[in-house]
Amino acid sequence: MHVLQEVLFIIVLLVAVGLFARKIREISRNIRLGKDEPLKGDKARRWKNLFFYALGQKKLFRYPVVGILHFFIYVGFIIINLEILEIVLDGILGTHRLFAPLLGGLYPILINAFEVLAVLVLVSCVIFLIRRNVLRVKRLNTSDLKGWPREDANIILVTEIVLMTLFLTLNACDTLLQQRGYGHYATYLTGNFWISSHIQSLLGGLSSPILEGLERGCWWLHIIGVLAFLNYLPYSKHFHIILGFPNTFYAPLDPPGEMENMPAVQQEVKYVFQPELAPAGATPPSRFGAKDIFDLSRHQLLMAYSCTECGRCSAACPANQTGKKLSPRKIMMDTRDRMEEVGAIIKAKGSFEDDGRTLLHNYITPEELRACTTCNACVQECPVSISPLSIILELRRALVMEESNAPAEWNAMFSNIENNFAPWKFSPEDRGRWAEGV
Ligand code: SF4
Ligand code: SF4
């Protein structure tokens, strides 16, 4: 490879990796805006969850066809990236197909496997595009996905198709040039590959210099496409490719139906009834529940960045399915958007300055929060172990306990519980009257 190409490649690589690292730092800072909570439970169970739910994609296989297609894209994405290692090393060292002489007979076997995967990825992406845009699967075409989120999914699918096509064309040009004994291509022989050999008949009429130009063009476009894809990921729902793993690991291990107690409330009640227990100078908690992202836990913020926007949660949500305003997918998307908004302020001003906006009200309305039945269907359905319910509960707690913002019927029930220790408006002294004369 010409030395100028080598220098250019190294510059492109450094810029791409540098930009990616900068965005990752920003996202990590945004997640750390949340409250740091101790990790509870057995680590071995966490690793097991990571293995089955993130690596093994267990929940996706509940819908076998979609599960298998998604698995092809996922495995293809991971394994074909091994081939990127050769491209990157070739780019830096100025070599061409560095691994061919090193791996000998194993090399064509690997490339053949990559080509088969490339075709499977290609076919899966085309089917997913058809599902989204032609068959218009309902959960992928609801109003909470309007605009950018819908484009985002299409952009990624089309990019994958382009990358796989470039990979196959590159191989076809390369092997044709080897067969013709052209230039440095003649110094190694990989033999024909299973899939790209079928493209050769389309390219066979081209002259060798044009084929070389096409091979170089595909090589550059492929690696620039991969680096662009890398930098696009953190802005896209496809960031779940990376964050799905830590998110599954950190997911709570408690039974999903077990509602988490609020120690701050328990403590306040305890101090009211037994003031002597309150330590000197004890101050009440700054807030009950969550009004903004700062009140949520780091794991809840990580969940928002890990959401794939697949909509399985909303499709299973009884509130959403009966026409209420609530969409658990939107809860996660709103949380992420608010984090990005806060992150942009920190980036511009060096630290967060109150912008008069909060996750509660400016993004998520009381109407949405009140529609939740706490049934846990969204948690059960989520393929990457996200709990929209945990965020809904925290916001609803702030709504009720901080703002006393609840429908009149709820307020009547709250005051009955406070005064009568039961939801009904009967005095506790009368509780046993039903048994009179029995
Ligand atoms: S817990 Fe709430 S948001 Fe989740 S599915 Fe049930 S009603 Fe919908
Ligand atoms: S929360 Fe889970 S189920 Fe809902 S859209 Fe996100 S990834 Fe899909």
Tab-separated table of C-alpha atoms and ligand atoms in Angstrom:
chain	number	residue	atom	x	y	z
A	1	MET	CA	0.000	0.000	0.000
A	2	HIS	CA	1.239	3.461	-0.868
A	3	VAL	CA	2.736	5.296	2.106
A	4	LEU	CA	0.281	8.185	1.576
A	5	GLN	CA	-2.612	5.738	1.941
A	6	GLU	CA	-1.061	4.428	5.149
A	7	VAL	CA	-0.764	7.933	6.638
A	8	LEU	CA	-4.293	8.799	5.534
A	9	PHE	CA	-5.618	5.576	7.036
A	10	ILE	CA	-3.922	6.186	10.385
A	11	ILE	CA	-5.345	9.739	10.521
A	12	VAL	CA	-8.878	8.496	9.697
A	13	LEU	CA	-8.582	5.733	12.307
A	14	LEU	CA	-7.309	8.059	15.047
A	15	VAL	CA	-10.017	10.662	14.382
A	16	ALA	CA	-12.768	8.011	14.367
A	17	VAL	CA	-11.580	6.280	17.542
A	18	GLY	CA	-11.003	9.661	19.255
A	19	LEU	CA	-14.530	10.901	18.445
A	20	PHE	CA	-16.017	7.605	19.629
A	21	ALA	CA	-14.063	7.742	22.894
A	22	ARG	CA	-15.225	11.338	23.484
A	23	LYS	CA	-18.892	10.409	23.038
A	24	ILE	CA	-18.488	7.373	25.305
A	25	ARG	CA	-17.049	9.651	28.002
A	26	GLU	CA	-20.066	11.955	27.648
A	27	ILE	CA	-22.515	9.070	27.946
A	28	SER	CA	-20.679	7.674	30.951
A	29	ARG	CA	-20.793	11.131	32.583
A	30	ASN	CA	-24.537	11.359	31.883
A	31	ILE	CA	-25.133	7.960	33.486
A	32	ARG	CA	-23.092	8.987	36.521
A	33	LEU	CA	-25.501	11.902	37.062
A	34	GLY	CA	-27.775	9.298	38.639
A	35	LYS	CA	-27.597	8.062	42.205
A	36	ASP	CA	-24.976	5.460	42.962
A	37	GLU	CA	-26.718	2.489	44.542
A	38	PRO	CA	-25.058	-0.616	45.990
A	39	LEU	CA	-25.221	-3.730	43.866
A	40	LYS	CA	-27.338	-6.302	45.663
A	41	GLY	CA	-27.520	-10.037	45.086
A	42	ASP	CA	-25.509	-12.930	43.881
A	43	LYS	CA	-22.827	-12.157	41.250
A	44	ALA	CA	-23.031	-15.686	39.808
A	45	ARG	CA	-26.708	-15.088	38.972
A	46	ARG	CA	-25.781	-11.839	37.299
A	47	TRP	CA	-23.233	-13.593	35.068
A	48	LYS	CA	-25.833	-16.256	34.280
A	49	ASN	CA	-28.327	-13.563	33.243
A	50	LEU	CA	-25.693	-11.912	31.088
A	51	PHE	CA	-24.917	-15.234	29.418
A	52	PHE	CA	-28.537	-16.238	28.724
A	53	TYR	CA	-30.300	-12.910	28.149
A	54	ALA	CA	-27.584	-10.708	26.594
A	55	LEU	CA	-25.262	-13.181	24.889
A	56	GLY	CA	-27.830	-15.942	24.271
A	57	GLN	CA	-30.715	-13.509	23.525
A	58	LYS	CA	-33.051	-15.920	25.291
A	59	LYS	CA	-36.139	-13.712	25.266
A	60	LEU	CA	-35.859	-12.962	21.543
A	61	PHE	CA	-36.343	-16.639	20.742
A	62	ARG	CA	-39.849	-16.545	22.141
A	63	TYR	CA	-40.652	-15.324	18.617
A	64	PRO	CA	-38.480	-17.857	16.726
A	65	VAL	CA	-38.388	-16.337	13.217
A	66	VAL	CA	-37.526	-12.827	14.392
A	67	GLY	CA	-35.188	-14.320	17.006
A	68	ILE	CA	-33.219	-16.286	14.408
A	69	LEU	CA	-32.974	-13.327	11.993
A	70	HIS	CA	-31.825	-11.050	14.806
A	71	PHE	CA	-29.319	-13.713	15.861
A	72	PHE	CA	-27.831	-13.780	12.336
A	73	ILE	CA	-27.341	-10.009	12.401
A	74	TYR	CA	-25.882	-10.135	15.897
A	75	VAL	CA	-23.478	-13.029	15.265
A	76	GLY	CA	-22.602	-11.653	11.835
A	77	PHE	CA	-21.866	-8.274	13.347
A	78	ILE	CA	-19.554	-9.735	15.982
A	79	ILE	CA	-17.761	-12.315	13.854
A	80	ILE	CA	-17.334	-10.230	10.726
A	81	ASN	CA	-15.681	-7.631	12.915
A	82	LEU	CA	-12.797	-10.102	13.296
A	83	GLU	CA	-12.170	-9.460	9.642
A	84	ILE	CA	-12.015	-5.729	10.434
A	85	LEU	CA	-8.929	-6.509	12.506
A	86	GLU	CA	-7.109	-7.603	9.345
A	87	ILE	CA	-8.295	-4.521	7.471
A	88	VAL	CA	-7.109	-2.217	10.257
A	89	LEU	CA	-3.712	-3.939	10.491
A	90	ASP	CA	-3.347	-3.842	6.696
A	91	GLY	CA	-4.171	-0.125	6.791
A	92	ILE	CA	-1.613	0.642	9.489
A	93	LEU	CA	1.188	-1.620	8.221
A	94	GLY	CA	0.628	-1.008	4.518
A	95	THR	CA	0.139	-4.744	3.891
A	96	HIS	CA	-2.591	-6.531	1.971
A	97	ARG	CA	-4.429	-9.540	3.419
A	98	LEU	CA	-1.895	-9.825	6.205
A	99	PHE	CA	-3.470	-12.951	7.681
A	100	ALA	CA	-3.517	-14.981	4.412
A	101	PRO	CA	0.094	-16.223	4.622
A	102	LEU	CA	-0.023	-16.436	8.427
A	103	LEU	CA	-3.141	-18.614	8.629
A	104	GLY	CA	-2.493	-20.684	5.497
A	105	GLY	CA	-5.354	-23.131	4.803
A	106	LEU	CA	-7.422	-21.757	7.676
A	107	TYR	CA	-7.707	-18.356	6.014
A	108	PRO	CA	-10.066	-19.335	3.145
A	109	ILE	CA	-12.199	-21.306	5.627
A	110	LEU	CA	-12.605	-18.195	7.797
A	111	ILE	CA	-13.351	-15.888	4.879
A	112	ASN	CA	-15.877	-18.393	3.527
A	113	ALA	CA	-17.585	-18.455	6.935
A	114	PHE	CA	-17.611	-14.619	6.996
A	115	GLU	CA	-19.117	-14.547	3.512
A	116	VAL	CA	-21.905	-16.944	4.504
A	117	LEU	CA	-22.609	-14.783	7.549
A	118	ALA	CA	-22.539	-11.671	5.368
A	119	VAL	CA	-25.296	-13.148	3.192
A	120	LEU	CA	-27.355	-14.134	6.245
A	121	VAL	CA	-26.980	-10.604	7.639
A	122	LEU	CA	-27.927	-9.152	4.260
A	123	VAL	CA	-31.064	-11.287	3.939
A	124	SER	CA	-32.072	-10.609	7.567
A	125	CYS	CA	-31.684	-6.845	7.090
A	126	VAL	CA	-33.810	-6.904	3.938
A	127	ILE	CA	-36.552	-8.865	5.769
A	128	PHE	CA	-36.422	-6.421	8.709
A	129	LEU	CA	-36.699	-3.473	6.317
A	130	ILE	CA	-39.743	-5.084	4.710
A	131	ARG	CA	-41.324	-5.739	8.127
A	132	ARG	CA	-40.836	-2.128	9.159
A	133	ASN	CA	-41.682	-0.320	5.950
A	134	VAL	CA	-43.870	-2.585	3.811
A	135	LEU	CA	-45.679	-4.908	6.213
A	136	ARG	CA	-45.659	-2.051	8.764
A	137	VAL	CA	-45.631	-4.218	11.893
A	138	LYS	CA	-47.786	-2.312	14.389
A	139	ARG	CA	-45.350	-2.008	17.297
A	140	LEU	CA	-42.710	-0.576	14.926
A	141	ASN	CA	-45.024	2.048	13.492
A	142	THR	CA	-46.689	3.693	16.447
A	143	SER	CA	-46.731	7.431	17.121
A	144	ASP	CA	-43.961	7.324	19.769
A	145	LEU	CA	-41.555	6.268	17.009
A	146	LYS	CA	-42.353	9.133	14.663
A	147	GLY	CA	-39.474	10.927	12.969
A	148	TRP	CA	-35.893	10.263	13.941
A	149	PRO	CA	-36.331	6.900	15.781
A	150	ARG	CA	-37.925	5.358	12.700
A	151	GLU	CA	-35.227	6.769	10.402
A	152	ASP	CA	-32.563	5.521	12.815
A	153	ALA	CA	-33.676	1.901	12.447
A	154	ASN	CA	-33.749	2.163	8.641
A	155	ILE	CA	-30.344	3.869	8.506
A	156	ILE	CA	-28.722	1.036	10.433
A	157	LEU	CA	-30.328	-1.698	8.341
A	158	VAL	CA	-29.348	-0.020	5.061
A	159	THR	CA	-25.798	0.596	6.363
A	160	GLU	CA	-25.417	-3.081	7.227
A	161	ILE	CA	-26.599	-4.074	3.748
A	162	VAL	CA	-24.101	-1.671	2.149
A	163	LEU	CA	-21.234	-2.885	4.356
A	164	MET	CA	-21.903	-6.543	3.578
A	165	THR	CA	-22.171	-5.820	-0.161
A	166	LEU	CA	-18.862	-3.943	-0.085
A	167	PHE	CA	-17.240	-6.860	1.744
A	168	LEU	CA	-18.407	-9.383	-0.869
A	169	THR	CA	-17.488	-7.146	-3.838
A	170	LEU	CA	-14.061	-6.523	-2.345
A	171	ASN	CA	-13.413	-10.262	-2.116
A	172	ALA	CA	-14.675	-10.858	-5.662
A	173	CYS	CA	-12.337	-8.189	-7.123
A	174	ASP	CA	-9.418	-9.460	-5.077
A	175	THR	CA	-9.723	-13.084	-6.177
A	176	LEU	CA	-10.204	-12.061	-9.836
A	177	LEU	CA	-6.992	-10.012	-9.688
A	178	GLN	CA	-5.183	-12.964	-8.079
A	179	GLN	CA	-6.306	-15.246	-10.885
A	180	ARG	CA	-5.035	-12.748	-13.468
A	181	GLY	CA	-1.670	-12.543	-11.657
A	182	TYR	CA	-2.073	-8.761	-11.475
A	183	GLY	CA	0.426	-6.705	-9.421
A	184	HIS	CA	0.878	-7.572	-5.760
A	185	TYR	CA	-2.388	-9.529	-5.834
A	186	ALA	CA	-0.394	-12.349	-7.429
A	187	THR	CA	1.875	-12.698	-4.386
A	188	TYR	CA	-0.716	-14.722	-2.443
A	189	LEU	CA	-3.505	-17.022	-3.488
A	190	THR	CA	-6.577	-17.439	-1.351
A	191	GLY	CA	-8.623	-19.288	-3.975
A	192	ASN	CA	-12.238	-18.556	-4.786
A	193	PHE	CA	-14.656	-17.880	-1.947
A	194	TRP	CA	-18.082	-19.514	-1.838
A	195	ILE	CA	-20.250	-16.431	-2.153
A	196	SER	CA	-18.116	-13.752	-3.804
A	197	SER	CA	-17.167	-16.168	-6.605
A	198	HIS	CA	-20.750	-15.734	-7.865
A	199	ILE	CA	-20.203	-11.982	-8.208
A	200	GLN	CA	-17.034	-12.527	-10.260
A	201	SER	CA	-19.008	-13.253	-13.444
A	202	LEU	CA	-20.516	-9.744	-13.163
A	203	LEU	CA	-17.071	-8.159	-12.833
A	204	GLY	CA	-15.080	-10.430	-15.157
A	205	GLY	CA	-15.405	-8.029	-18.123
A	206	LEU	CA	-13.640	-5.185	-16.309
A	207	SER	CA	-9.988	-4.424	-16.998
A	208	SER	CA	-7.480	-5.180	-14.259
A	209	PRO	CA	-6.726	-1.492	-13.388
A	210	ILE	CA	-10.461	-0.808	-13.054
A	211	LEU	CA	-10.861	-3.921	-10.911
A	212	GLU	CA	-7.983	-2.739	-8.740
A	213	GLY	CA	-9.649	0.681	-8.379
A	214	LEU	CA	-12.931	-1.049	-7.466
A	215	GLU	CA	-11.180	-3.276	-4.928
A	216	ARG	CA	-9.448	-0.287	-3.310
A	217	GLY	CA	-12.674	1.736	-3.408
A	218	CYS	CA	-14.615	-1.053	-1.689
A	219	TRP	CA	-11.815	-1.488	0.870
A	220	TRP	CA	-11.828	2.210	1.790
A	221	LEU	CA	-15.617	2.551	1.762
A	222	HIS	CA	-15.918	-0.577	3.885
A	223	ILE	CA	-13.540	0.582	6.603
A	224	ILE	CA	-14.819	4.196	6.534
A	225	GLY	CA	-18.358	2.791	6.742
A	226	VAL	CA	-17.398	0.670	9.749
A	227	LEU	CA	-15.757	3.624	11.517
A	228	ALA	CA	-18.738	5.864	10.707
A	229	PHE	CA	-21.044	3.141	12.046
A	230	LEU	CA	-18.965	3.002	15.227
A	231	ASN	CA	-19.442	6.738	15.734
A	232	TYR	CA	-23.102	6.604	14.860
A	233	LEU	CA	-23.845	3.907	17.444
A	234	PRO	CA	-23.824	6.125	20.572
A	235	TYR	CA	-26.410	8.436	18.953
A	236	SER	CA	-28.636	5.546	17.993
A	237	LYS	CA	-30.860	2.938	19.606
A	238	HIS	CA	-28.304	0.451	18.285
A	239	PHE	CA	-26.055	1.357	21.151
A	240	HIS	CA	-27.773	-1.593	22.832
A	241	ILE	CA	-25.238	-3.753	20.949
A	242	ILE	CA	-22.756	-2.587	23.585
A	243	LEU	CA	-24.836	-1.505	26.582
A	244	GLY	CA	-27.181	-4.506	26.505
A	245	PHE	CA	-24.434	-6.473	28.269
A	246	PRO	CA	-23.779	-4.258	31.326
A	247	ASN	CA	-27.478	-3.488	31.538
A	248	THR	CA	-28.381	-7.162	31.817
A	249	PHE	CA	-25.621	-7.713	34.355
A	250	TYR	CA	-26.792	-4.853	36.591
A	251	ALA	CA	-30.531	-5.625	36.250
A	252	PRO	CA	-32.218	-6.149	39.654
A	253	LEU	CA	-32.413	-9.763	40.790
A	254	ASP	CA	-35.484	-9.305	43.004
A	255	PRO	CA	-38.691	-10.933	41.754
A	256	PRO	CA	-40.172	-8.390	39.296
A	257	GLY	CA	-43.498	-8.236	41.150
A	258	GLU	CA	-41.819	-7.277	44.402
A	259	MET	CA	-42.289	-3.554	44.835
A	260	GLU	CA	-39.267	-1.829	46.250
A	261	ASN	CA	-39.844	-0.170	49.577
A	262	MET	CA	-38.880	3.435	50.131
A	263	PRO	CA	-36.468	3.509	53.072
A	264	ALA	CA	-36.722	7.325	53.196
A	265	VAL	CA	-40.486	7.097	53.820
A	266	GLN	CA	-40.128	4.285	56.346
A	267	GLN	CA	-37.577	6.360	58.223
A	268	GLU	CA	-39.749	9.500	58.257
A	269	VAL	CA	-42.726	7.522	59.598
A	270	LYS	CA	-40.513	5.936	62.227
A	271	TYR	CA	-39.244	9.355	63.387
A	272	VAL	CA	-42.810	10.696	63.597
A	273	PHE	CA	-43.904	7.873	65.897
A	274	GLN	CA	-40.630	7.588	67.799
A	275	PRO	CA	-38.922	11.003	67.617
A	276	GLU	CA	-36.348	9.823	70.162
A	277	LEU	CA	-34.904	7.525	67.459
A	278	ALA	CA	-34.055	10.413	65.161
A	279	PRO	CA	-30.347	11.223	65.380
A	280	ALA	CA	-29.468	14.793	66.324
A	281	GLY	CA	-29.526	17.065	63.294
A	282	ALA	CA	-31.354	14.504	61.123
A	283	THR	CA	-32.685	16.185	58.000
A	284	PRO	CA	-35.584	14.955	55.928
A	285	PRO	CA	-34.719	13.487	52.518
A	286	SER	CA	-34.332	16.113	49.788
A	287	ARG	CA	-36.950	14.417	47.648
A	288	PHE	CA	-39.340	11.471	47.635
A	289	GLY	CA	-39.355	9.661	44.313
A	290	ALA	CA	-37.824	11.188	41.193
A	291	LYS	CA	-38.565	14.396	39.399
A	292	ASP	CA	-35.584	14.493	37.101
A	293	ILE	CA	-32.780	12.217	35.976
A	294	PHE	CA	-30.614	13.222	38.953
A	295	ASP	CA	-33.096	11.440	41.256
A	296	LEU	CA	-32.952	8.162	39.340
A	297	SER	CA	-30.313	5.499	39.921
A	298	ARG	CA	-27.362	5.018	37.590
A	299	HIS	CA	-28.773	1.691	36.521
A	300	GLN	CA	-32.077	3.319	35.563
A	301	LEU	CA	-30.139	5.786	33.403
A	302	LEU	CA	-28.085	2.962	31.896
A	303	MET	CA	-31.368	1.224	31.035
A	304	ALA	CA	-32.474	4.257	29.040
A	305	TYR	CA	-29.318	4.157	26.916
A	306	SER	CA	-29.713	0.383	26.452
A	307	CYS	CA	-33.275	0.473	25.117
A	308	THR	CA	-33.557	-1.034	21.626
A	309	GLU	CA	-36.879	0.759	20.980
A	310	CYS	CA	-38.298	-2.613	19.904
A	311	GLY	CA	-41.674	-1.758	21.440
A	312	ARG	CA	-42.337	-5.220	22.897
A	313	CYS	CA	-43.053	-3.527	26.216
A	314	SER	CA	-45.660	-1.184	24.716
A	315	ALA	CA	-47.225	-4.002	22.715
A	316	ALA	CA	-47.735	-5.953	25.964
A	317	CYS	CA	-48.787	-2.950	28.073
A	318	PRO	CA	-52.498	-3.152	28.962
A	319	ALA	CA	-52.668	0.617	29.369
A	320	ASN	CA	-51.183	1.213	25.933
A	321	GLN	CA	-53.314	-1.487	24.333
A	322	THR	CA	-56.513	0.035	25.697
A	323	GLY	CA	-55.736	3.433	24.218
A	324	LYS	CA	-54.218	5.179	27.256
A	325	LYS	CA	-51.452	7.650	26.712
A	326	LEU	CA	-48.795	5.466	28.366
A	327	SER	CA	-46.059	3.794	26.307
A	328	PRO	CA	-43.266	2.191	28.368
A	329	ARG	CA	-40.975	2.494	25.341
A	330	LYS	CA	-41.567	6.257	25.332
A	331	ILE	CA	-40.688	6.386	29.045
A	332	MET	CA	-37.242	4.993	28.215
A	333	MET	CA	-36.786	7.218	25.154
A	334	ASP	CA	-37.799	10.311	27.147
A	335	THR	CA	-35.352	9.466	29.915
A	336	ARG	CA	-32.541	9.164	27.383
A	337	ASP	CA	-33.553	12.409	25.634
A	338	ARG	CA	-33.573	14.279	28.934
A	339	MET	CA	-30.118	12.889	29.761
A	340	GLU	CA	-28.844	14.118	26.402
A	341	GLU	CA	-30.424	17.533	27.046
A	342	VAL	CA	-28.750	17.803	30.452
A	343	GLY	CA	-25.490	16.504	28.960
A	344	ALA	CA	-25.583	19.231	26.289
A	345	ILE	CA	-25.958	21.904	29.009
A	346	ILE	CA	-23.011	20.476	30.947
A	347	LYS	CA	-20.946	20.367	27.771
A	348	ALA	CA	-21.752	23.967	26.890
A	349	LYS	CA	-21.492	25.495	30.368
A	350	GLY	CA	-19.066	23.237	32.218
A	351	SER	CA	-21.669	22.191	34.805
A	352	PHE	CA	-25.416	21.797	34.975
A	353	GLU	CA	-27.411	25.013	35.225
A	354	ASP	CA	-31.115	24.719	35.962
A	355	ASP	CA	-32.968	24.992	32.665
A	356	GLY	CA	-36.382	25.005	34.301
A	357	ARG	CA	-37.198	21.643	32.771
A	358	THR	CA	-37.566	18.201	34.335
A	359	LEU	CA	-38.197	14.665	33.166
A	360	LEU	CA	-41.495	14.758	35.027
A	361	HIS	CA	-43.910	17.149	33.297
A	362	ASN	CA	-41.667	18.354	30.446
A	363	TYR	CA	-41.169	14.874	29.030
A	364	ILE	CA	-43.475	12.515	30.896
A	365	THR	CA	-46.904	13.708	31.918
A	366	PRO	CA	-48.990	12.775	34.990
A	367	GLU	CA	-51.560	11.281	32.640
A	368	GLU	CA	-49.021	8.767	31.351
A	369	LEU	CA	-47.830	7.896	34.850
A	370	ARG	CA	-51.305	7.411	36.253
A	371	ALA	CA	-52.227	5.013	33.443
A	372	CYS	CA	-49.728	2.401	34.661
A	373	THR	CA	-51.308	-0.608	36.373
A	374	THR	CA	-47.893	-1.846	37.675
A	375	CYS	CA	-48.633	-5.183	36.025
A	376	ASN	CA	-44.958	-5.781	35.095
A	377	ALA	CA	-45.786	-6.957	31.552
A	378	CYS	CA	-43.248	-4.477	30.143
A	379	VAL	CA	-40.511	-5.881	32.391
A	380	GLN	CA	-41.413	-9.433	31.466
A	381	GLU	CA	-41.295	-8.685	27.730
A	382	CYS	CA	-38.100	-6.651	27.512
A	383	PRO	CA	-35.340	-8.604	25.742
A	384	VAL	CA	-32.564	-6.604	27.439
A	385	SER	CA	-33.900	-6.717	31.021
A	386	ILE	CA	-35.128	-3.128	31.191
A	387	SER	CA	-37.763	-2.063	33.691
A	388	PRO	CA	-39.734	0.973	32.492
A	389	LEU	CA	-41.941	0.344	35.526
A	390	SER	CA	-39.146	1.223	37.957
A	391	ILE	CA	-38.869	4.720	36.426
A	392	ILE	CA	-42.654	5.131	36.272
A	393	LEU	CA	-42.918	4.286	39.969
A	394	GLU	CA	-40.231	6.775	40.987
A	395	LEU	CA	-41.818	9.585	38.962
A	396	ARG	CA	-45.272	8.750	40.273
A	397	ARG	CA	-43.989	8.777	43.843
A	398	ALA	CA	-42.629	12.305	43.324
A	399	LEU	CA	-45.895	13.352	41.714
A	400	VAL	CA	-47.934	12.150	44.654
A	401	MET	CA	-45.629	12.755	47.614
A	402	GLU	CA	-43.887	15.925	46.496
A	403	GLU	CA	-46.640	17.637	44.560
A	404	SER	CA	-49.746	16.058	46.091
A	405	ASN	CA	-50.743	15.665	42.494
A	406	ALA	CA	-53.242	12.822	42.414
A	407	PRO	CA	-56.833	12.424	41.210
A	408	ALA	CA	-59.514	13.296	43.813
A	409	GLU	CA	-60.403	9.608	44.268
A	410	TRP	CA	-56.824	8.756	45.145
A	411	ASN	CA	-56.551	11.688	47.558
A	412	ALA	CA	-59.695	10.502	49.367
A	413	MET	CA	-58.155	7.038	49.640
A	414	PHE	CA	-54.840	8.473	50.907
A	415	SER	CA	-56.575	10.496	53.599
A	416	ASN	CA	-58.607	7.446	54.656
A	417	ILE	CA	-55.419	5.404	54.970
A	418	GLU	CA	-53.838	8.215	56.984
A	419	ASN	CA	-56.800	8.646	59.342
A	420	ASN	CA	-58.489	5.264	59.358
A	421	PHE	CA	-55.541	2.968	58.518
A	422	ALA	CA	-57.635	1.515	55.689
A	423	PRO	CA	-58.793	2.799	52.277
A	424	TRP	CA	-62.423	3.145	53.465
A	425	LYS	CA	-63.957	6.043	55.318
A	426	PHE	CA	-64.956	4.073	58.398
A	427	SER	CA	-63.418	4.709	61.764
A	428	PRO	CA	-60.972	2.029	62.926
A	429	GLU	CA	-63.039	1.706	66.123
A	430	ASP	CA	-65.936	0.453	64.032
A	431	ARG	CA	-63.866	-2.182	62.308
A	432	GLY	CA	-65.122	-5.059	64.426
A	433	ARG	CA	-68.789	-4.102	64.218
A	434	TRP	CA	-69.498	-6.511	61.430
A	435	ALA	CA	-69.081	-9.311	63.983
A	436	GLU	CA	-71.580	-7.911	66.472
A	437	GLY	CA	-74.239	-10.457	67.260
A	438	VAL	CA	-72.421	-13.236	65.378
B	1	SF4	S1	-46.238	-2.095	34.421
B	1	SF4	FE1	-47.265	-0.231	33.681
B	1	SF4	S2	-46.068	0.378	31.892
B	1	SF4	FE2	-45.520	-1.738	32.339
B	1	SF4	S3	-46.893	-2.953	31.084
B	1	SF4	FE3	-47.891	-2.758	33.049
B	1	SF4	S4	-49.192	-0.956	32.828
B	1	SF4	FE4	-47.752	-0.886	31.150
B	2	SF4	S1	-37.804	-1.114	27.171
B	2	SF4	FE1	-37.188	-3.116	26.425
B	2	SF4	S2	-39.042	-3.915	25.420
B	2	SF4	FE2	-39.326	-1.717	25.676
B	2	SF4	S3	-38.640	-0.821	23.758
B	2	SF4	FE3	-36.897	-0.781	25.171
B	2	SF4	S4	-35.802	-2.679	24.745
B	2	SF4	FE4	-37.834	-2.917	23.823
